[in-house]
GROMACS .gro file of C-alpha atoms in nm:
model
  189
    1HIS     CA    1  -4.073   0.700  -0.506
    2LEU     CA    2  -3.776   0.592  -0.304
    3ILE     CA    3  -3.750   0.341  -0.023
    4LEU     CA    4  -3.450   0.361   0.209
    5TYR     CA    5  -3.369   0.063   0.425
    6ARG     CA    6  -3.111   0.118   0.691
    7ASN     CA    7  -2.861  -0.152   0.778
    8PHE     CA    8  -2.957  -0.381   1.065
    9ARG     CA    9  -2.795  -0.167   1.334
   10LYS     CA   10  -2.855   0.185   1.447
   11PHE     CA   11  -2.574   0.395   1.315
   12TRP     CA   12  -2.621   0.679   1.552
   13SER     CA   13  -2.874   0.727   1.823
   14ASN     CA   14  -2.712   0.896   2.121
   15GLY     CA   15  -2.638   1.248   2.024
   16SER     CA   16  -2.785   1.582   1.962
   17ARG     CA   17  -2.962   1.710   1.654
   18PRO     CA   18  -2.684   1.972   1.611
   19ARG     CA   19  -2.427   1.689   1.566
   20PHE     CA   20  -2.654   1.540   1.299
   21LEU     CA   21  -2.677   1.878   1.126
   22GLU     CA   22  -2.296   1.905   1.137
   23ALA     CA   23  -2.282   1.565   0.966
   24VAL     CA   24  -2.527   1.678   0.696
   25THR     CA   25  -2.326   1.995   0.637
   26PHE     CA   26  -2.013   1.781   0.605
   27ALA     CA   27  -2.191   1.547   0.362
   28PHE     CA   28  -2.320   1.829   0.145
   29LYS     CA   29  -1.972   1.978   0.133
   30GLN     CA   30  -1.814   1.640   0.044
   31CYS     CA   31  -2.073   1.592  -0.229
   32GLY     CA   32  -2.027   1.944  -0.367
   33LEU     CA   33  -2.393   2.028  -0.312
   34ALA     CA   34  -2.424   2.405  -0.297
   35PHE     CA   35  -2.776   2.431  -0.162
   36SER     CA   36  -2.949   2.375   0.169
   37PRO     CA   37  -3.128   2.046   0.221
   38LYS     CA   38  -3.506   2.043   0.227
   39SER     CA   39  -3.672   1.945   0.554
   40GLU     CA   40  -3.806   1.625   0.395
   41GLN     CA   41  -3.453   1.527   0.289
   42LEU     CA   42  -3.325   1.593   0.642
   43ASP     CA   43  -3.608   1.386   0.789
   44ALA     CA   44  -3.531   1.092   0.559
   45ILE     CA   45  -3.157   1.100   0.626
   46TYR     CA   46  -3.213   1.137   1.002
   47ALA     CA   47  -3.451   0.841   1.004
   48VAL     CA   48  -3.197   0.617   0.830
   49VAL     CA   49  -2.905   0.706   1.057
   50THR     CA   50  -3.121   0.651   1.364
   51GLY     CA   51  -3.218   0.302   1.251
   52LYS     CA   52  -3.553   0.350   1.080
   53ASP     CA   53  -3.675   0.248   0.736
   54VAL     CA   54  -3.808   0.529   0.519
   55PHE     CA   55  -4.043   0.569   0.224
   56VAL     CA   56  -3.992   0.895   0.035
   57LYS     CA   57  -4.270   0.994  -0.202
   58ALA     CA   58  -4.196   1.311  -0.394
   59ALA     CA   59  -4.226   1.447  -0.744
   60THR     CA   60  -3.961   1.403  -1.010
   61GLY     CA   61  -3.688   1.663  -0.961
   62PHE     CA   62  -3.753   1.698  -0.587
   63GLY     CA   63  -3.411   1.564  -0.493
   64LYS     CA   64  -3.480   1.215  -0.362
   65SER     CA   65  -3.137   1.100  -0.477
   66VAL     CA   66  -2.979   1.363  -0.249
   67CYS     CA   67  -3.093   1.142   0.039
   68PHE     CA   68  -2.903   0.835  -0.070
   69ILE     CA   69  -2.592   1.007  -0.204
   70THR     CA   70  -2.534   1.195   0.122
   71ILE     CA   71  -2.608   0.911   0.364
   72PRO     CA   72  -2.264   0.745   0.340
   73TYR     CA   73  -2.092   1.074   0.420
   74VAL     CA   74  -2.330   1.149   0.709
   75CYS     CA   75  -2.265   0.802   0.851
   76ASP     CA   76  -1.888   0.838   0.808
   77TYR     CA   77  -1.894   1.169   0.994
   78LEU     CA   78  -2.107   1.035   1.279
   79TYR     CA   79  -1.900   0.718   1.305
   80ARG     CA   80  -1.579   0.916   1.326
   81CYS     CA   81  -1.727   1.143   1.593
   82LYS     CA   82  -1.836   0.840   1.790
   83THR     CA   83  -1.499   0.665   1.762
   84GLU     CA   84  -1.282   0.979   1.751
   85ALA     CA   85  -1.122   0.842   1.435
   86PHE     CA   86  -1.095   1.164   1.233
   87SER     CA   87  -0.720   1.143   1.181
   88ASN     CA   88  -0.720   0.786   1.049
   89PRO     CA   89  -1.062   0.686   0.917
   90SER     CA   90  -1.083   0.309   0.888
   91PHE     CA   91  -1.453   0.297   0.807
   92SER     CA   92  -1.607   0.400   0.479
   93SER     CA   93  -1.983   0.372   0.440
   94VAL     CA   94  -2.151   0.241   0.126
   95VAL     CA   95  -2.507   0.275  -0.004
   96LEU     CA   96  -2.655   0.010  -0.232
   97VAL     CA   97  -2.916   0.145  -0.473
   98ILE     CA   98  -3.146  -0.101  -0.649
   99SER     CA   99  -3.295   0.045  -0.963
  100PRO     CA  100  -3.508  -0.122  -1.230
  101LEU     CA  101  -3.400   0.098  -1.519
  102LYS     CA  102  -3.055   0.065  -1.675
  103ALA     CA  103  -3.076   0.407  -1.842
  104LEU     CA  104  -3.161   0.564  -1.506
  105MET     CA  105  -2.860   0.393  -1.347
  106GLU     CA  106  -2.628   0.543  -1.607
  107ASP     CA  107  -2.781   0.889  -1.558
  108GLN     CA  108  -2.741   0.863  -1.181
  109LEU     CA  109  -2.377   0.756  -1.209
  110GLN     CA  110  -2.303   1.046  -1.444
  111GLU     CA  111  -2.477   1.288  -1.209
  112ILE     CA  112  -2.295   1.175  -0.896
  113ALA     CA  113  -1.963   1.173  -1.086
  114LYS     CA  114  -2.015   1.547  -1.148
  115TYR     CA  115  -1.992   1.589  -0.770
  116GLY     CA  116  -1.682   1.372  -0.741
  117ILE     CA  117  -1.866   1.082  -0.576
  118CYS     CA  118  -1.730   0.735  -0.648
  119GLY     CA  119  -2.006   0.515  -0.781
  120LYS     CA  120  -2.023   0.186  -0.966
  121LYS     CA  121  -2.292   0.006  -1.161
  122LEU     CA  122  -2.305  -0.362  -1.070
  123HIS     CA  123  -2.355  -0.591  -1.369
  124GLU     CA  124  -2.249  -0.932  -1.494
  125GLY     CA  125  -1.974  -0.785  -1.715
  126LEU     CA  126  -1.754  -0.651  -1.433
  127THR     CA  127  -1.389  -0.751  -1.457
  128GLU     CA  128  -1.216  -0.932  -1.173
  129ASN     CA  129  -1.034  -0.609  -1.078
  130GLU     CA  130  -1.363  -0.417  -1.070
  131LEU     CA  131  -1.519  -0.687  -0.853
  132VAL     CA  132  -1.225  -0.668  -0.611
  133ASP     CA  133  -1.268  -0.289  -0.593
  134VAL     CA  134  -1.637  -0.338  -0.512
  135GLY     CA  135  -1.557  -0.590  -0.238
  136GLU     CA  136  -1.296  -0.358  -0.089
  137GLY     CA  137  -1.548  -0.076  -0.057
  138LYS     CA  138  -1.384   0.164  -0.301
  139PHE     CA  139  -1.719   0.307  -0.409
  140LYS     CA  140  -1.958   0.513  -0.195
  141ILE     CA  141  -2.259   0.433  -0.414
  142LEU     CA  142  -2.327   0.096  -0.576
  143ILE     CA  143  -2.615   0.082  -0.822
  144SER     CA  144  -2.766  -0.248  -0.931
  145SER     CA  145  -3.065  -0.392  -1.107
  146PRO     CA  146  -3.251  -0.675  -0.935
  147GLU     CA  147  -3.119  -0.912  -1.202
  148SER     CA  148  -2.756  -0.825  -1.127
  149LEU     CA  149  -2.807  -0.903  -0.758
  150SER     CA  150  -2.880  -1.262  -0.858
  151GLU     CA  151  -2.525  -1.296  -0.997
  152ARG     CA  152  -2.316  -1.501  -0.752
  153LYS     CA  153  -1.995  -1.304  -0.808
  154ILE     CA  154  -2.175  -0.977  -0.728
  155ARG     CA  155  -2.345  -1.121  -0.419
  156ASP     CA  156  -2.008  -1.250  -0.298
  157GLN     CA  157  -1.860  -0.899  -0.315
  158LEU     CA  158  -2.163  -0.748  -0.140
  159LEU     CA  159  -2.123  -1.001   0.141
  160LYS     CA  160  -1.770  -0.871   0.194
  161LEU     CA  161  -1.920  -0.522   0.233
  162ARG     CA  162  -2.204  -0.614   0.466
  163GLN     CA  163  -2.058  -0.415   0.757
  164LYS     CA  164  -2.006  -0.108   0.539
  165ILE     CA  165  -2.345  -0.103   0.365
  166VAL     CA  166  -2.538   0.147   0.575
  167CYS     CA  167  -2.842   0.179   0.352
  168VAL     CA  168  -3.019  -0.006   0.072
  169ALA     CA  169  -3.223   0.230  -0.142
  170ILE     CA  170  -3.496   0.104  -0.375
  171ASP     CA  171  -3.524   0.365  -0.647
  172GLU     CA  172  -3.838   0.389  -0.860
  173ALA     CA  173  -4.015   0.201  -0.580
  174HIS     CA  174  -4.348   0.219  -0.762
  175CYS     CA  175  -4.202  -0.053  -0.988
  176VAL     CA  176  -4.192  -0.302  -0.699
  177LEU     CA  177  -4.556  -0.394  -0.756
  178GLN     CA  178  -4.480  -0.439  -1.126
  179TRP     CA  179  -4.186  -0.663  -1.028
  180LEU     CA  180  -4.419  -0.878  -0.819
  181VAL     CA  181  -4.668  -0.907  -1.105
  182THR     CA  182  -4.388  -1.017  -1.341
  183LEU     CA  183  -4.234  -1.256  -1.089
  184CYS     CA  184  -4.337  -1.559  -1.291
  185PHE     CA  185  -4.155  -1.416  -1.594
  186PHE     CA  186  -3.854  -1.262  -1.415
  187PRO     CA  187  -3.765  -1.467  -1.106
  188GLU     CA  188  -3.479  -1.228  -1.017
  189PHE     CA  189  -3.735  -0.964  -0.925
   0.00000   0.00000   0.00000
């Protein structure tokens, strides 16, 4: 299960579906994805970039992560079309993924690295230079556990990125209920 929350503003609303499909094609190319997106993936991505929240329920291996790894590229493309800033892009979108499982975070980072996507796991052990890189938006995908989001130095860097974070994805969303049940034991959740 995957929940995608869009940022508080509509990223793109006035345009044609063909422009959106151009953006998806651009995103798939940037991500090195050599297959066509499934209609459910297109629907989820479209909903996010038009300002809607999305819940994606699909089996393991369906390709839910394709939704959140392509969203920053789709948003960049649409933003540049809207502002005619192709020659000098000054905006770089970021997706924040919240995941409960550290092993899953590592697997996801390794997988997206295969496609040349810059990602970073947020944790309390980040160096000052790594934190600066996070705050400057040098990573397209940021992956964090709920506990790491409670770290002040990480929250400070995310606040610097608030205009660039176009989507917050809750991975393994079925764990949210478990987080609520364990709230008295793990206040970060």
